[in-house]
Amino acid sequence: MKRILISIIFFSLQLYSQNRDTSVIFSEIMFYNSSSIPNGEFVELFNTSYSDTINLSGWKIKYYTSSPDLIVDAGSGTKLLPRQFAVIFEGDYSGGYTVSPNALILKISDNAFGTSGMANTTDRDVHLLNSSSDTIWSYTYSANNSAGYSDEKIILIGDNSISNWANSIVVNGTPGGYNSISQREFDIGIIKILTSPAFPVLNDTVEVGVWIKNFGIRDASNFFVAFKYDFGNDGNIDLIVNSSPINYLRSADSIFIRADSLIAGLEKETKVFAELNFPSDENKTNDTISLLIKPGLPPGTIVINEVMFDPRSGEPEWVELYNKSNSRINLKGWKISDVVTTPTQVTITNNDFYFEPETFVVLASNLLIRNFYDSIPSPILLVPIPTLNNDRDGVVIYDDRGLAIDSLFYFSDWGRSKHSIERINYNQPTNQKNNWIFSVADSGATPGYQNSVQNIQAAKPMSIVFNELMFEPLTGNSEYIEIFNPSNDTINLAGWKIIEGGGKSFTLSTKSFYLYPDNYFVIASDSSIFNLFPYLREAAFSNFIKIFNASDLSLSNSDDIVILKDIFGNTIDSVAFQSNWHNPEIDDKKGRSLERINPTLNSNDGRNWTTSVNQLGGTPLIQNSVFTKKLPSYSKIEISPNPFSPDNDGFEDFTIISYQLPQETSQIRIRIFDSVGRLVRTLVDNEPSGSSGSVIFNGLDDNKQALRIGIYIILLEAINQNKGVVEQIKKPVVVAKRLR
């Protein structure tokens, strides 16, 4: 019985010893050492136990088919402590590796693993034997490493399969320390420190927090973060605040931890340090992080004001900035970037440069920009601006913290070749298309100056109108189109276009040109217009006429359309004219223009157009020969002039019937009766109308014959069917003739 009990105890001790032995594993093998470290092959072991110390005396390394090599003391003993690495070198190793001071250094009893060292071109197996010569672990390495790169185990407590081993990612391996590719059992780290707001400005309240990730194999518990504040960034810690303890974080999970203390009213640079406190952490390299918090500027303080992306030959591309604030701003460390296709950031300046308030600065790659402009009063900073595409691209301005202070994305149709694009209003959004337009300056741009289109506004419909059309001139004479400003505003015609029915467009001016109230502007197909209308040669008219090629301006002799667009492409006026708008009383219309009777009435009402009665056939840049003034409607119906004389002499040939109605909308009919009550003309028949309107009467009957001299009655009838209201208004009109 006693003998049996002793046997059981001996067997149990053997089993316990073997279980303890298996806690020692292979963790790294250097079989192809660098030539700079002779005799540098090594085998690294790791004790995975948290409690047991293993004595490696009598243990062996067996390489391939060679006899085992005995592991011997190298001066620090043979006991491997819990969670300790051991590095086993060749017997004649004399140094060269950087080995962790916490590692146990051992050697083998001879000068080479196996017979003559480990092979570095053929896969071989390596075995770990305990003092009883039992094989504890085996590993077959893959000989695909470059010199100086070991095989490392990825998960130390994992198996020895090929998938759990890989080549070291650092030269000479990691003898005595955690492998370069290994995942620790306990490893939580700070991956990012953040503030809210991300880019604070002066006097902001700022919250600080960190993202923590569990990189380890095992779950982590009972840790916290210490936040340390250095107000003023003078090297002194002014405040330490510990976060609340975190009880649990699963492997591979992340958590965001906020500091319990806020920075109230940020006034100066503040450096914040975050330190992770986790006693079981096996990797301290990712436990600390810091962030310098600088009170910066809000976006839009400095704005992109002008961009030359399609310059003339020899001129560099350039960007103009404007400081909207009332403070000097240091541009040191600021950056500029393009957008398409691969954004490239470049530094504006590495030196102190103070951008004065409400001024400009030009960023250009070289000083050749000065050759293209009479003067550039603002500073020019030489910056290797990334190449800007002509079809579409962007410009982004970053402050020294990396915050985008302003950004612009433009397209080619925003501008025109060899002209910059200019910002219209500092306070409108940068990427709003109608806040940009091509420069109308004589030089094509305004670097260092207020933009030529500063605060330009879209024109109102009918603020400029078509006033005269010469679409069928006599042979050898010029077609022309006249526009007129009937408004009370002075209007800049820069960038305005007239588009005719065939799709051709004609730019009125490529630079600022102001058309004052009651002034005219003419475009003509050729200079023969000066022969037909000699007065146009006078200096007073020279700036108000523009000559194009005859082949370009080609209006149809029957029906056509002309459209007037402002610099933003808005349609300001359009006329779809017809040849039958001419006065039927005039037999030969060729060589006579179509003139507008009143510029404030409907552009597309044929009754508002008729044949010029000027002896020259037209009235370019002077008042139309058929112009008739519209008087305000002070009563329900007004007729002006009254009497009128429709004899085609250019004086009071038409009368305007203006009316006011008591309803918002009505269907109206206007008829003309002679003195005995016979209907002679229906001017308007069941047409919709607002509460007021005007109609032109040319003195002709329904057969387009001139009415006799006499008194006629105008009858206006209006009905609002929704309200059942019928309105009838009568008023006499006198048809007369001028005395000769």
PDB file of C-alpha atoms in Angstrom, residues 43-274:
ATOM      1  CA  VAL A  43      16.279  31.157 -30.201  1.00  0.00           C
ATOM      2  CA  GLU A  44      13.946  33.113 -27.939  1.00  0.00           C
ATOM      3  CA  LEU A  45      11.685  31.537 -25.307  1.00  0.00           C
ATOM      4  CA  PHE A  46       8.868  33.033 -23.252  1.00  0.00           C
ATOM      5  CA  ASN A  47       7.370  31.916 -19.946  1.00  0.00           C
ATOM      6  CA  THR A  48       3.603  32.354 -20.359  1.00  0.00           C
ATOM      7  CA  SER A  49       2.901  31.572 -16.703  1.00  0.00           C
ATOM      8  CA  TYR A  50       1.867  34.345 -14.332  1.00  0.00           C
ATOM      9  CA  SER A  51       3.155  32.464 -11.250  1.00  0.00           C
ATOM     10  CA  ASP A  52       5.672  29.725 -12.030  1.00  0.00           C
ATOM     11  CA  THR A  53       9.434  30.145 -12.358  1.00  0.00           C
ATOM     12  CA  ILE A  54      10.943  27.505 -14.653  1.00  0.00           C
ATOM     13  CA  ASN A  55      14.540  26.331 -14.254  1.00  0.00           C
ATOM     14  CA  LEU A  56      15.962  25.714 -17.725  1.00  0.00           C
ATOM     15  CA  SER A  57      19.003  23.847 -16.425  1.00  0.00           C
ATOM     16  CA  GLY A  58      19.392  20.674 -18.460  1.00  0.00           C
ATOM     17  CA  TRP A  59      17.000  21.863 -21.196  1.00  0.00           C
ATOM     18  CA  LYS A  60      18.073  21.478 -24.817  1.00  0.00           C
ATOM     19  CA  ILE A  61      17.505  22.873 -28.308  1.00  0.00           C
ATOM     20  CA  LYS A  62      17.365  20.250 -31.032  1.00  0.00           C
ATOM     21  CA  TYR A  63      17.865  21.527 -34.582  1.00  0.00           C
ATOM     22  CA  TYR A  64      16.545  19.356 -37.413  1.00  0.00           C
ATOM     23  CA  THR A  65      18.238  15.918 -37.266  1.00  0.00           C
ATOM     24  CA  SER A  66      21.276  17.068 -35.292  1.00  0.00           C
ATOM     25  CA  SER A  67      21.991  16.048 -31.734  1.00  0.00           C
ATOM     26  CA  PRO A  68      20.395  18.342 -29.134  1.00  0.00           C
ATOM     27  CA  ASP A  69      22.405  21.362 -27.902  1.00  0.00           C
ATOM     28  CA  LEU A  70      22.436  21.863 -24.140  1.00  0.00           C
ATOM     29  CA  ILE A  71      21.218  25.224 -22.803  1.00  0.00           C
ATOM     30  CA  VAL A  72      23.772  26.639 -20.348  1.00  0.00           C
ATOM     31  CA  ASP A  73      24.130  29.567 -17.982  1.00  0.00           C
ATOM     32  CA  ALA A  74      25.558  32.735 -19.589  1.00  0.00           C
ATOM     33  CA  GLY A  75      26.113  34.519 -16.294  1.00  0.00           C
ATOM     34  CA  SER A  76      22.554  35.246 -15.077  1.00  0.00           C
ATOM     35  CA  GLY A  77      21.494  31.760 -14.044  1.00  0.00           C
ATOM     36  CA  THR A  78      18.990  29.484 -15.729  1.00  0.00           C
ATOM     37  CA  LYS A  79      15.741  30.363 -13.945  1.00  0.00           C
ATOM     38  CA  LEU A  80      13.073  31.862 -16.203  1.00  0.00           C
ATOM     39  CA  LEU A  81      10.698  34.082 -14.236  1.00  0.00           C
ATOM     40  CA  PRO A  82       6.961  34.398 -14.925  1.00  0.00           C
ATOM     41  CA  ARG A  83       6.242  36.471 -18.056  1.00  0.00           C
ATOM     42  CA  GLN A  84       9.966  36.701 -18.833  1.00  0.00           C
ATOM     43  CA  PHE A  85      11.782  36.219 -22.134  1.00  0.00           C
ATOM     44  CA  ALA A  86      14.946  34.138 -22.500  1.00  0.00           C
ATOM     45  CA  VAL A  87      17.343  34.545 -25.432  1.00  0.00           C
ATOM     46  CA  ILE A  88      19.599  31.560 -26.250  1.00  0.00           C
ATOM     47  CA  PHE A  89      22.649  32.545 -28.311  1.00  0.00           C
ATOM     48  CA  GLU A  90      25.391  30.470 -29.901  1.00  0.00           C
ATOM     49  CA  GLY A  91      28.316  29.732 -27.606  1.00  0.00           C
ATOM     50  CA  ASP A  92      30.675  32.101 -29.436  1.00  0.00           C
ATOM     51  CA  TYR A  93      28.215  35.033 -29.697  1.00  0.00           C
ATOM     52  CA  SER A  94      30.048  38.189 -28.615  1.00  0.00           C
ATOM     53  CA  GLY A  95      27.363  40.883 -28.894  1.00  0.00           C
ATOM     54  CA  GLY A  96      25.672  43.127 -31.444  1.00  0.00           C
ATOM     55  CA  TYR A  97      21.977  42.840 -30.574  1.00  0.00           C
ATOM     56  CA  THR A  98      20.026  45.257 -28.421  1.00  0.00           C
ATOM     57  CA  VAL A  99      18.519  42.940 -25.831  1.00  0.00           C
ATOM     58  CA  SER A 100      15.977  44.009 -23.233  1.00  0.00           C
ATOM     59  CA  PRO A 101      17.615  44.256 -19.784  1.00  0.00           C
ATOM     60  CA  ASN A 102      14.681  42.304 -18.361  1.00  0.00           C
ATOM     61  CA  ALA A 103      15.457  39.222 -20.457  1.00  0.00           C
ATOM     62  CA  LEU A 104      17.362  36.111 -19.314  1.00  0.00           C
ATOM     63  CA  ILE A 105      20.486  35.597 -21.451  1.00  0.00           C
ATOM     64  CA  LEU A 106      21.529  31.978 -22.106  1.00  0.00           C
ATOM     65  CA  LYS A 107      23.808  30.149 -24.527  1.00  0.00           C
ATOM     66  CA  ILE A 108      24.168  26.676 -25.952  1.00  0.00           C
ATOM     67  CA  SER A 109      27.070  24.496 -24.997  1.00  0.00           C
ATOM     68  CA  ASP A 110      28.771  24.669 -28.402  1.00  0.00           C
ATOM     69  CA  ASN A 111      29.282  27.329 -31.049  1.00  0.00           C
ATOM     70  CA  ALA A 112      26.467  26.455 -33.451  1.00  0.00           C
ATOM     71  CA  PHE A 113      22.902  25.225 -33.423  1.00  0.00           C
ATOM     72  CA  GLY A 114      23.058  21.728 -34.818  1.00  0.00           C
ATOM     73  CA  THR A 115      26.207  20.679 -36.612  1.00  0.00           C
ATOM     74  CA  SER A 116      27.056  23.947 -38.385  1.00  0.00           C
ATOM     75  CA  GLY A 117      24.261  26.417 -37.712  1.00  0.00           C
ATOM     76  CA  MET A 118      20.714  26.782 -38.988  1.00  0.00           C
ATOM     77  CA  ALA A 119      19.963  26.741 -42.726  1.00  0.00           C
ATOM     78  CA  ASN A 120      18.672  29.964 -44.246  1.00  0.00           C
ATOM     79  CA  THR A 121      17.568  28.649 -47.642  1.00  0.00           C
ATOM     80  CA  THR A 122      15.686  25.516 -46.606  1.00  0.00           C
ATOM     81  CA  ASP A 123      12.792  25.055 -44.185  1.00  0.00           C
ATOM     82  CA  ARG A 124      13.911  23.283 -41.005  1.00  0.00           C
ATOM     83  CA  ASP A 125      12.318  22.194 -37.737  1.00  0.00           C
ATOM     84  CA  VAL A 126      13.475  23.223 -34.259  1.00  0.00           C
ATOM     85  CA  HIS A 127      12.506  21.457 -31.012  1.00  0.00           C
ATOM     86  CA  LEU A 128      12.519  22.449 -27.331  1.00  0.00           C
ATOM     87  CA  LEU A 129      13.362  19.618 -24.920  1.00  0.00           C
ATOM     88  CA  ASN A 130      13.044  19.775 -21.130  1.00  0.00           C
ATOM     89  CA  SER A 131      15.509  18.320 -18.635  1.00  0.00           C
ATOM     90  CA  SER A 132      13.870  14.903 -19.079  1.00  0.00           C
ATOM     91  CA  SER A 133      14.491  15.170 -22.851  1.00  0.00           C
ATOM     92  CA  ASP A 134      10.741  15.370 -23.452  1.00  0.00           C
ATOM     93  CA  THR A 135       9.846  17.437 -26.524  1.00  0.00           C
ATOM     94  CA  ILE A 136       7.889  20.395 -25.193  1.00  0.00           C
ATOM     95  CA  TRP A 137       7.440  22.379 -28.434  1.00  0.00           C
ATOM     96  CA  SER A 138       8.365  22.050 -32.098  1.00  0.00           C
ATOM     97  CA  TYR A 139       8.348  24.634 -34.897  1.00  0.00           C
ATOM     98  CA  THR A 140       9.290  24.420 -38.578  1.00  0.00           C
ATOM     99  CA  TYR A 141      10.434  27.770 -39.900  1.00  0.00           C
ATOM    100  CA  SER A 142       9.991  28.962 -43.483  1.00  0.00           C
ATOM    101  CA  ALA A 143      13.274  30.046 -45.031  1.00  0.00           C
ATOM    102  CA  ASN A 144      11.918  33.042 -46.954  1.00  0.00           C
ATOM    103  CA  ASN A 145      13.444  35.759 -44.781  1.00  0.00           C
ATOM    104  CA  SER A 146      15.957  38.399 -45.746  1.00  0.00           C
ATOM    105  CA  ALA A 147      19.171  38.578 -43.762  1.00  0.00           C
ATOM    106  CA  GLY A 148      18.607  40.089 -40.320  1.00  0.00           C
ATOM    107  CA  TYR A 149      14.876  39.312 -40.134  1.00  0.00           C
ATOM    108  CA  SER A 150      13.713  36.614 -37.740  1.00  0.00           C
ATOM    109  CA  ASP A 151      10.601  34.457 -37.556  1.00  0.00           C
ATOM    110  CA  GLU A 152       8.304  35.803 -34.819  1.00  0.00           C
ATOM    111  CA  LYS A 153       5.277  34.299 -33.157  1.00  0.00           C
ATOM    112  CA  ILE A 154       2.157  36.415 -33.521  1.00  0.00           C
ATOM    113  CA  ILE A 155       0.062  35.300 -30.533  1.00  0.00           C
ATOM    114  CA  LEU A 156       2.431  34.053 -27.863  1.00  0.00           C
ATOM    115  CA  ILE A 157      -0.123  31.830 -26.151  1.00  0.00           C
ATOM    116  CA  GLY A 158      -1.301  30.473 -29.507  1.00  0.00           C
ATOM    117  CA  ASP A 159      -0.184  27.320 -31.289  1.00  0.00           C
ATOM    118  CA  ASN A 160       2.896  26.833 -33.476  1.00  0.00           C
ATOM    119  CA  SER A 161       1.038  26.605 -36.774  1.00  0.00           C
ATOM    120  CA  ILE A 162       2.443  28.464 -39.767  1.00  0.00           C
ATOM    121  CA  SER A 163      -0.441  30.953 -39.620  1.00  0.00           C
ATOM    122  CA  ASN A 164       0.672  32.053 -36.127  1.00  0.00           C
ATOM    123  CA  TRP A 165       4.197  32.930 -37.259  1.00  0.00           C
ATOM    124  CA  ALA A 166       5.478  35.640 -39.586  1.00  0.00           C
ATOM    125  CA  ASN A 167       8.638  37.486 -40.526  1.00  0.00           C
ATOM    126  CA  SER A 168       9.788  40.206 -38.171  1.00  0.00           C
ATOM    127  CA  ILE A 169       9.119  43.713 -39.440  1.00  0.00           C
ATOM    128  CA  VAL A 170      12.215  45.180 -37.779  1.00  0.00           C
ATOM    129  CA  VAL A 171      15.801  44.395 -38.692  1.00  0.00           C
ATOM    130  CA  ASN A 172      17.692  42.147 -36.226  1.00  0.00           C
ATOM    131  CA  GLY A 173      14.404  41.053 -34.658  1.00  0.00           C
ATOM    132  CA  THR A 174      13.305  41.771 -31.099  1.00  0.00           C
ATOM    133  CA  PRO A 175      15.482  39.565 -28.819  1.00  0.00           C
ATOM    134  CA  GLY A 176      14.345  39.690 -25.199  1.00  0.00           C
ATOM    135  CA  GLY A 177      11.240  41.775 -25.874  1.00  0.00           C
ATOM    136  CA  TYR A 178       7.781  41.539 -27.331  1.00  0.00           C
ATOM    137  CA  ASN A 179       7.800  40.617 -30.984  1.00  0.00           C
ATOM    138  CA  SER A 180       7.318  43.318 -33.582  1.00  0.00           C
ATOM    139  CA  ILE A 181       4.243  41.477 -34.877  1.00  0.00           C
ATOM    140  CA  SER A 182       2.969  40.075 -31.591  1.00  0.00           C
ATOM    141  CA  GLN A 183      -0.321  40.831 -29.998  1.00  0.00           C
ATOM    142  CA  ARG A 184       0.035  41.165 -26.240  1.00  0.00           C
ATOM    143  CA  GLU A 185      -2.274  39.489 -23.826  1.00  0.00           C
ATOM    144  CA  PHE A 186      -2.884  42.782 -22.034  1.00  0.00           C
ATOM    145  CA  ASP A 187      -2.399  45.856 -24.156  1.00  0.00           C
ATOM    146  CA  ILE A 188      -4.706  48.842 -24.098  1.00  0.00           C
ATOM    147  CA  GLY A 189      -3.535  52.047 -25.714  1.00  0.00           C
ATOM    148  CA  ILE A 190      -4.559  55.614 -26.506  1.00  0.00           C
ATOM    149  CA  ILE A 191      -5.136  55.918 -30.230  1.00  0.00           C
ATOM    150  CA  LYS A 192      -6.330  59.525 -30.481  1.00  0.00           C
ATOM    151  CA  ILE A 193      -6.855  62.659 -28.421  1.00  0.00           C
ATOM    152  CA  LEU A 194      -9.632  65.019 -29.481  1.00  0.00           C
ATOM    153  CA  THR A 195     -11.180  68.319 -28.520  1.00  0.00           C
ATOM    154  CA  SER A 196     -14.698  69.597 -28.899  1.00  0.00           C
ATOM    155  CA  PRO A 197     -14.870  71.871 -30.774  1.00  0.00           C
ATOM    156  CA  ALA A 198     -12.178  70.333 -32.950  1.00  0.00           C
ATOM    157  CA  PHE A 199     -10.720  73.750 -33.813  1.00  0.00           C
ATOM    158  CA  PRO A 200     -11.551  76.075 -30.913  1.00  0.00           C
ATOM    159  CA  VAL A 201     -11.439  79.847 -31.175  1.00  0.00           C
ATOM    160  CA  LEU A 202     -10.696  82.430 -28.520  1.00  0.00           C
ATOM    161  CA  ASN A 203     -12.880  82.150 -25.378  1.00  0.00           C
ATOM    162  CA  ASP A 204     -14.395  78.810 -26.414  1.00  0.00           C
ATOM    163  CA  THR A 205     -15.203  76.233 -23.750  1.00  0.00           C
ATOM    164  CA  VAL A 206     -13.214  73.144 -24.723  1.00  0.00           C
ATOM    165  CA  GLU A 207     -13.800  69.503 -23.830  1.00  0.00           C
ATOM    166  CA  VAL A 208     -10.927  67.007 -24.105  1.00  0.00           C
ATOM    167  CA  GLY A 209     -11.261  63.265 -24.593  1.00  0.00           C
ATOM    168  CA  VAL A 210      -9.312  60.224 -25.770  1.00  0.00           C
ATOM    169  CA  TRP A 211     -10.109  57.084 -27.701  1.00  0.00           C
ATOM    170  CA  ILE A 212      -8.840  53.939 -25.968  1.00  0.00           C
ATOM    171  CA  LYS A 213      -8.545  50.608 -27.776  1.00  0.00           C
ATOM    172  CA  ASN A 214      -7.900  47.160 -26.360  1.00  0.00           C
ATOM    173  CA  PHE A 215      -5.176  45.737 -28.604  1.00  0.00           C
ATOM    174  CA  GLY A 216      -4.631  42.770 -26.291  1.00  0.00           C
ATOM    175  CA  ILE A 217      -5.888  39.234 -26.557  1.00  0.00           C
ATOM    176  CA  ARG A 218      -7.552  39.356 -23.162  1.00  0.00           C
ATOM    177  CA  ASP A 219     -10.276  41.638 -21.868  1.00  0.00           C
ATOM    178  CA  ALA A 220      -9.109  44.563 -19.733  1.00  0.00           C
ATOM    179  CA  SER A 221     -10.581  45.925 -16.510  1.00  0.00           C
ATOM    180  CA  ASN A 222      -9.995  48.561 -13.844  1.00  0.00           C
ATOM    181  CA  PHE A 223      -8.097  51.316 -15.641  1.00  0.00           C
ATOM    182  CA  PHE A 224      -8.399  55.096 -15.913  1.00  0.00           C
ATOM    183  CA  VAL A 225      -6.891  58.073 -17.750  1.00  0.00           C
ATOM    184  CA  ALA A 226      -5.100  60.964 -16.066  1.00  0.00           C
ATOM    185  CA  PHE A 227      -5.535  64.296 -17.889  1.00  0.00           C
ATOM    186  CA  LYS A 228      -2.801  66.843 -17.193  1.00  0.00           C
ATOM    187  CA  TYR A 229      -3.162  70.492 -18.216  1.00  0.00           C
ATOM    188  CA  ASP A 230      -0.350  72.956 -18.922  1.00  0.00           C
ATOM    189  CA  PHE A 231      -2.121  76.304 -19.296  1.00  0.00           C
ATOM    190  CA  GLY A 232       0.105  78.631 -21.288  1.00  0.00           C
ATOM    191  CA  ASN A 233       2.323  75.785 -22.569  1.00  0.00           C
ATOM    192  CA  ASP A 234       5.167  76.871 -20.295  1.00  0.00           C
ATOM    193  CA  GLY A 235       6.242  73.374 -19.241  1.00  0.00           C
ATOM    194  CA  ASN A 236       4.424  73.393 -15.894  1.00  0.00           C
ATOM    195  CA  ILE A 237       1.481  71.118 -15.150  1.00  0.00           C
ATOM    196  CA  ASP A 238      -1.252  73.298 -13.647  1.00  0.00           C
ATOM    197  CA  LEU A 239      -4.043  70.747 -13.208  1.00  0.00           C
ATOM    198  CA  ILE A 240      -4.403  66.943 -13.072  1.00  0.00           C
ATOM    199  CA  VAL A 241      -7.820  65.326 -13.365  1.00  0.00           C
ATOM    200  CA  ASN A 242      -8.368  61.553 -13.344  1.00  0.00           C
ATOM    201  CA  SER A 243     -11.215  60.076 -15.321  1.00  0.00           C
ATOM    202  CA  SER A 244     -13.733  57.777 -13.728  1.00  0.00           C
ATOM    203  CA  PRO A 245     -12.484  54.147 -13.586  1.00  0.00           C
ATOM    204  CA  ILE A 246     -13.388  51.913 -16.518  1.00  0.00           C
ATOM    205  CA  ASN A 247     -14.489  48.519 -15.262  1.00  0.00           C
ATOM    206  CA  TYR A 248     -14.348  46.481 -18.453  1.00  0.00           C
ATOM    207  CA  LEU A 249     -13.183  46.656 -22.079  1.00  0.00           C
ATOM    208  CA  ARG A 250     -13.379  43.620 -24.329  1.00  0.00           C
ATOM    209  CA  SER A 251     -10.528  42.634 -26.613  1.00  0.00           C
ATOM    210  CA  ALA A 252     -10.522  44.644 -29.878  1.00  0.00           C
ATOM    211  CA  ASP A 253     -13.177  47.054 -28.541  1.00  0.00           C
ATOM    212  CA  SER A 254     -12.727  50.812 -28.185  1.00  0.00           C
ATOM    213  CA  ILE A 255     -14.090  53.384 -25.782  1.00  0.00           C
ATOM    214  CA  PHE A 256     -14.124  57.191 -25.681  1.00  0.00           C
ATOM    215  CA  ILE A 257     -13.188  58.694 -22.316  1.00  0.00           C
ATOM    216  CA  ARG A 258     -13.924  62.353 -21.637  1.00  0.00           C
ATOM    217  CA  ALA A 259     -12.020  64.487 -19.197  1.00  0.00           C
ATOM    218  CA  ASP A 260     -14.217  65.435 -16.252  1.00  0.00           C
ATOM    219  CA  SER A 261     -12.883  68.996 -16.313  1.00  0.00           C
ATOM    220  CA  LEU A 262     -13.587  71.481 -19.137  1.00  0.00           C
ATOM    221  CA  ILE A 263     -11.308  74.279 -20.289  1.00  0.00           C
ATOM    222  CA  ALA A 264     -13.563  77.278 -19.731  1.00  0.00           C
ATOM    223  CA  GLY A 265     -12.845  80.367 -21.836  1.00  0.00           C
ATOM    224  CA  LEU A 266      -9.766  79.331 -23.822  1.00  0.00           C
ATOM    225  CA  GLU A 267      -7.452  82.343 -23.783  1.00  0.00           C
ATOM    226  CA  LYS A 268      -4.005  80.981 -24.647  1.00  0.00           C
ATOM    227  CA  GLU A 269      -2.164  77.912 -25.824  1.00  0.00           C
ATOM    228  CA  THR A 270      -2.826  74.928 -23.582  1.00  0.00           C
ATOM    229  CA  LYS A 271      -1.018  71.599 -23.731  1.00  0.00           C
ATOM    230  CA  VAL A 272      -2.952  68.566 -22.548  1.00  0.00           C
ATOM    231  CA  PHE A 273      -1.323  65.239 -21.660  1.00  0.00           C
ATOM    232  CA  ALA A 274      -3.324  62.023 -21.336  1.00  0.00           C
TER     233      ALA A 274
END
